[in-house]
Short mmCIF file of C-alpha atoms in Angstrom, two decimals:
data_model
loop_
_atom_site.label_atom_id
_atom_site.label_comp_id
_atom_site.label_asym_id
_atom_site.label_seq_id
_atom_site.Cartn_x
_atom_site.Cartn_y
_atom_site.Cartn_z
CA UNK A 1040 -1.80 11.89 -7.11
CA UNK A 1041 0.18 13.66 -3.90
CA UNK A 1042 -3.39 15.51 -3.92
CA UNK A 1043 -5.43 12.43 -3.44
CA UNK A 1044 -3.19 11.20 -0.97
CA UNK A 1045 -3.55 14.40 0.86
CA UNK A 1046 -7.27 14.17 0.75
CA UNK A 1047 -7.07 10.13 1.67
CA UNK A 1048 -4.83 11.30 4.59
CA UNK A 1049 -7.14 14.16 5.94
CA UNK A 1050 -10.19 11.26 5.79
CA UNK A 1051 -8.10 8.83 7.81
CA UNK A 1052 -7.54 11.50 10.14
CA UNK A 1053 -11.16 12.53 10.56
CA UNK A 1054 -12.05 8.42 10.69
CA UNK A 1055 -9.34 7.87 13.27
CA UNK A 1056 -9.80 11.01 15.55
CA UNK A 1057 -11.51 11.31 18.74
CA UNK A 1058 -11.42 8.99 21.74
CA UNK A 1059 -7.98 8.31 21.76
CA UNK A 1060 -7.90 6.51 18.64
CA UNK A 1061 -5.96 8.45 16.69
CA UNK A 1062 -3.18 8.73 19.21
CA UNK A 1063 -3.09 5.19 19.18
CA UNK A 1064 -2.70 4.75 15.95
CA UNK A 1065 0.11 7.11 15.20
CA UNK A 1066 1.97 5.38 18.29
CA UNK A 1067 4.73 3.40 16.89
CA UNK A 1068 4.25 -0.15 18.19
CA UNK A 1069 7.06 -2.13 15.56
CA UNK A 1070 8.17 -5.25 17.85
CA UNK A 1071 12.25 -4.85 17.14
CA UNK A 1072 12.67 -7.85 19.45
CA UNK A 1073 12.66 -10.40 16.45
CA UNK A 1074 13.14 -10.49 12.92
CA UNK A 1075 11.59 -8.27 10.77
CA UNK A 1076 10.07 -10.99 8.84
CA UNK A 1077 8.05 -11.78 11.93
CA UNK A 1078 6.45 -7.82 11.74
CA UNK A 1079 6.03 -7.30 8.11
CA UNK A 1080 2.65 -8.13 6.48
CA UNK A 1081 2.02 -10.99 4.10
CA UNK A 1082 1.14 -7.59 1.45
CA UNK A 1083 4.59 -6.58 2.03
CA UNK A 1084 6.55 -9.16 1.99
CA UNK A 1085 5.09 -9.90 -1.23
CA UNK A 1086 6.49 -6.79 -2.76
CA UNK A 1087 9.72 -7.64 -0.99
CA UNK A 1088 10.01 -10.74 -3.39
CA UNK A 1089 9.64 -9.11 -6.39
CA UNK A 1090 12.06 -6.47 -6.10
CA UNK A 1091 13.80 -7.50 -8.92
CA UNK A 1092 10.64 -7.28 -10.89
CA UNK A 1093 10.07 -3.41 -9.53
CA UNK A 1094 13.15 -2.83 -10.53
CA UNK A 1095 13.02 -4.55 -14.40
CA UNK A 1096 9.84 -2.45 -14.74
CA UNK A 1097 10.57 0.80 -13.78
CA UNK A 1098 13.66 1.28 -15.15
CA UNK A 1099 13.55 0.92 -18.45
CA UNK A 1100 10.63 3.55 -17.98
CA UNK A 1101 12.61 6.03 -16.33
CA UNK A 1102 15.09 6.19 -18.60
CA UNK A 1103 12.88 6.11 -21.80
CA UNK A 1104 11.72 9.45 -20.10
CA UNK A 1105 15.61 11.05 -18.99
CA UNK A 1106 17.67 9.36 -19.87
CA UNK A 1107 20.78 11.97 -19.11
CA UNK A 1108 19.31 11.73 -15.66
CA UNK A 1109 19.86 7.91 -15.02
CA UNK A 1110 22.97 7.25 -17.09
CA UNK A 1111 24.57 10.11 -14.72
CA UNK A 1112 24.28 8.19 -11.34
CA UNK A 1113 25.05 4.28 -12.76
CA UNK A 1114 26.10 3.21 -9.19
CA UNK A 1115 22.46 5.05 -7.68
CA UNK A 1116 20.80 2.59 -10.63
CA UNK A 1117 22.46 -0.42 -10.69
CA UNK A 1118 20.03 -2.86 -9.39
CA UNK A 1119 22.88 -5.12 -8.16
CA UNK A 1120 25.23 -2.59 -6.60
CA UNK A 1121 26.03 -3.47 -2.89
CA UNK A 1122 28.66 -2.85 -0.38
CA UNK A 1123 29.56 -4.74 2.45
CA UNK A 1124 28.64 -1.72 5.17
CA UNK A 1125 24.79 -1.80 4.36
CA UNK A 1126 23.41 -0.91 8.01
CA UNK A 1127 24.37 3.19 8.21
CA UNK A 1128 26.25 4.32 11.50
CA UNK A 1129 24.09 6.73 13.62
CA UNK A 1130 24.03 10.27 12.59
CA UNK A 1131 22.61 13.04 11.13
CA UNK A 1132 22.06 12.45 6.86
CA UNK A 1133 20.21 14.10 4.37
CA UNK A 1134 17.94 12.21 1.62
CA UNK A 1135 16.52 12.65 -1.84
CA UNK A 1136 13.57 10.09 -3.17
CA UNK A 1137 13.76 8.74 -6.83
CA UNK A 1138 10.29 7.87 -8.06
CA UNK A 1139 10.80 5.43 -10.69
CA UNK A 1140 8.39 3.81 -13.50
CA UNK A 1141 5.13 6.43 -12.35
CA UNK A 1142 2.59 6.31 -15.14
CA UNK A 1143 -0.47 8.03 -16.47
CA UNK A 1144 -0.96 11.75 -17.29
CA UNK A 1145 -0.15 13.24 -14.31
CA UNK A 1146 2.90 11.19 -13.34
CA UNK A 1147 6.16 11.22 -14.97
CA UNK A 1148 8.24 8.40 -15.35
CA UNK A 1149 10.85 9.70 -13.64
CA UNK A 1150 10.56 12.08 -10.62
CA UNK A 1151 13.68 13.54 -8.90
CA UNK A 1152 12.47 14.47 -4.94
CA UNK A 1153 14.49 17.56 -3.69
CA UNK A 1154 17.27 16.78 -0.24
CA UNK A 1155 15.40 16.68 2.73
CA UNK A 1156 16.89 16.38 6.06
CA UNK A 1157 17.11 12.68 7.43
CA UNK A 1158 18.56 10.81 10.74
CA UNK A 1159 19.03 7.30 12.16
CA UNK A 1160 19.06 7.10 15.98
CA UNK A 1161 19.75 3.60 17.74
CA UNK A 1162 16.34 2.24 19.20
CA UNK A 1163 17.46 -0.95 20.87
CA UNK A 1164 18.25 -3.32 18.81
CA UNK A 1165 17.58 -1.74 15.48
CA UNK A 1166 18.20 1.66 14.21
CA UNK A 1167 15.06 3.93 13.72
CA UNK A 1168 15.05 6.12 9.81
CA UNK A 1169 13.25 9.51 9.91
CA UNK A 1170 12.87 12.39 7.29
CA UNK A 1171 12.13 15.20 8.68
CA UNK A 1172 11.04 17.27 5.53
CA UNK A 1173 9.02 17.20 2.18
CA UNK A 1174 5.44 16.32 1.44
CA UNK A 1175 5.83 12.03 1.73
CA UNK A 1176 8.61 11.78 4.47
CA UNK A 1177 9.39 8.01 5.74
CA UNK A 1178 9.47 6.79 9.18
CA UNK A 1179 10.38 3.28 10.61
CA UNK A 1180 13.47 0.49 12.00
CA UNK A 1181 15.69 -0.87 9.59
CA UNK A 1182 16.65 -4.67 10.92
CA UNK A 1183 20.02 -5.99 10.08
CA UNK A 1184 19.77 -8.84 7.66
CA UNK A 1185 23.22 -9.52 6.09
CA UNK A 1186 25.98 -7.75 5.46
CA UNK A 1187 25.72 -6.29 1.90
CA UNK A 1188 21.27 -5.67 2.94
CA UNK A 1189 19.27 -4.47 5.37
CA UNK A 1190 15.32 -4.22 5.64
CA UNK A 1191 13.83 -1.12 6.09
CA UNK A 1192 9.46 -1.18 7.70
CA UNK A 1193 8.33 1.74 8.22
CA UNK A 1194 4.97 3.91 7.48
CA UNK A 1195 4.40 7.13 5.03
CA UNK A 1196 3.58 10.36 6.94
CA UNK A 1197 1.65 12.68 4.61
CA UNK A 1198 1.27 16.55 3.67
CA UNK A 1199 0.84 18.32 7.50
CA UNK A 1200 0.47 14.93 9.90
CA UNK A 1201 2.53 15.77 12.69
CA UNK A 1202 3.05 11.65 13.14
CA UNK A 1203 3.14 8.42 10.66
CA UNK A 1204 0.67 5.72 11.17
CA UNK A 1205 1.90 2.35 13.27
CA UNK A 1206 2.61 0.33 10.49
CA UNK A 1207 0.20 -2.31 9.85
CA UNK A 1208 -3.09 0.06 9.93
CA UNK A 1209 -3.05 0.95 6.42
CA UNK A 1210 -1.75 -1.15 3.72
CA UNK A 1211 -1.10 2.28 1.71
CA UNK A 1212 0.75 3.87 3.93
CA UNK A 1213 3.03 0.53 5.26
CA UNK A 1214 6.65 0.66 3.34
CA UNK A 1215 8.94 -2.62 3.21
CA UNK A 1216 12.26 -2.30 0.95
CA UNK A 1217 16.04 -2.86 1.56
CA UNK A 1218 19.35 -0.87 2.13
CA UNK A 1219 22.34 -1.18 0.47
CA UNK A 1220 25.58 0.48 1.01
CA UNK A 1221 26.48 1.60 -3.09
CA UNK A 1222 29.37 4.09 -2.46
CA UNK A 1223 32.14 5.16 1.05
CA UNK A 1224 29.53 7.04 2.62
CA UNK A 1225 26.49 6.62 0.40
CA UNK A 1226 23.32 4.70 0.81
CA UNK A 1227 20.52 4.08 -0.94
CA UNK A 1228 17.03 2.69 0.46
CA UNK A 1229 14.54 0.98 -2.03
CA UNK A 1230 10.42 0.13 -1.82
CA UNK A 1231 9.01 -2.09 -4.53
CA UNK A 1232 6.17 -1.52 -5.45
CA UNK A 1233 4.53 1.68 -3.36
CA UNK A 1234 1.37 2.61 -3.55
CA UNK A 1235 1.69 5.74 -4.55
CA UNK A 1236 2.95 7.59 -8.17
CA UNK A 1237 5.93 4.42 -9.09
CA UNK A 1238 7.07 1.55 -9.46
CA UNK A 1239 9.82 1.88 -7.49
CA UNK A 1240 11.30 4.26 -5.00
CA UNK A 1241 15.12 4.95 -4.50
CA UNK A 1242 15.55 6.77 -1.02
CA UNK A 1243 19.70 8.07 -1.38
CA UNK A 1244 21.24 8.45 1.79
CA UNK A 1245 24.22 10.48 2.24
CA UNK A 1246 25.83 11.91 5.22
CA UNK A 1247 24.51 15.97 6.11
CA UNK A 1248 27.14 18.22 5.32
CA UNK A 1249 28.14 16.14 2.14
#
C-alpha cells in the first residue's frame, strides 16, 4: 500500500508541476479565521461523525491480531479517555502513528509507526501540527473546540515531497480527526477513517525529551 501511495504521489506531482501549479498547490491556504467546521469538506466531516464507528471497527481487529500490544497502553486505547487540557502548549514533541483495523494481505491489523520528531507552533489563532520524519508525516491547524477535544485538518505529505498538499485538493490526502489530552503530558490525535492501510489512526503525542 505505502508503495502505491508513493507511486499516486509521484503522478500528482508530475500532473500538478509546471506553471506554477504545483507551488500553488502545496501552499497552505487553511482559513484559521473561523471554525473549522466552516474549512473541512462535506467527505470529512463525514468521517468525523463516525468516529465512534472507526473506532468499534478497528479495534476489535487490532487486538484479535496483538493483543499484548493493545492491552499494554489501555489509556492510548480507550476510545473515551479525555482530559480537560486537550489543545497541547507550544513546543517541541515527538510522535508515533497507530494504524488500527488495516486489512488484506499486505496490511496487518495492527501497525506500530516508529517516534518521529513532531512540533506545534502558534499560527494566529490556531496552533499549526508538523512531523517532521517518517514515510506519511502529517501537516495542518488544530482549532480549539472544547475543552476535553480539539480538531485537527491537515493534509498527508508522502515518501520524498518536500511540502503537503493545501488541504482540499485531494480527498486522499485531506486528514480530519480530534485531540484529546489522555495522560499529564500525553496526547493522542485520531483520523477515522483514512484512506490509506486502517481504519483508524492514533497519532501519540508526547513531549521530546520524554
Amino acid at each position: 500500500m505505502i508503495v502505491r501511495s508513493l507511486v499516486a504521489a509521484a503522478a500528482l506531482a508530475a500532473m500538478l508541476g509546471g506553471c506554477g501549479v504545483y507551488r500553488e498547490a502545496t501552499t497552505s491556504q487553511i482559513d484559521t479565521s473561523g471554525t473549522w467546521r466552516q474549512v473541512a469538506t462535506d467527505v470529512d466531516r463525514e468521517r468525523l461523525r463516525k468516529w465512534r464507528d472507526a473506532w468499534d471497527e478497528a479495534l476489535p481487529l487490532a487486538r484479535a491480531a496483538n493483543a499484548a500490544a493493545i492491552d499494554a497502553d489501555p489509556l492510548l486505547f480507550d476510545p473515551d479517555r479525555a482530559l480537560g487540557e486537550a489543545m497541547p502548549p507550544v513546543g517541541a514533541y515527538r510522535c508515533r502513528t497507530y494504524k488500527l483495523g488495516g486489512d488484506g494481505p499486505a496490511v496487518s491489523p495492527l501497525t506500530i509507526g516508529q517516534w518521529q520528531p513532531c512540533a506545534l507552533t502558534q499560527e494566529g489563532p490556531v496552533r499549526h501540527f508538523r512531523v517532521s520524519g517518517g514515510v506519511q508525516r502529517a501537516e495542518g491547524d488544530i482549532f480549539p473546540e472544547t475543552t476535553a477535544r480539539v480538531i485537527f485538518i491537515g493534509t498527508l505529505e508522502i515518501g520524498d515531497e518536500s511540502a503537503p498538499l493545501r488541504y482540499g485538493i485531494d480527498n486522499a490526502r485531506d486528514l480530519l480527526g480530534y485531540g484529546e489530552q489522555i495522560e499529564t503530558r500525553r496526547w493522542r490525535f485520531v483520523v477515522p477513517y483514512p484512506r490509506f492501510e486502517s481504519k483508524l489512526d492514533v497519532v501519540e503525542m508526547v513531549p521530546a525529551g520524554v
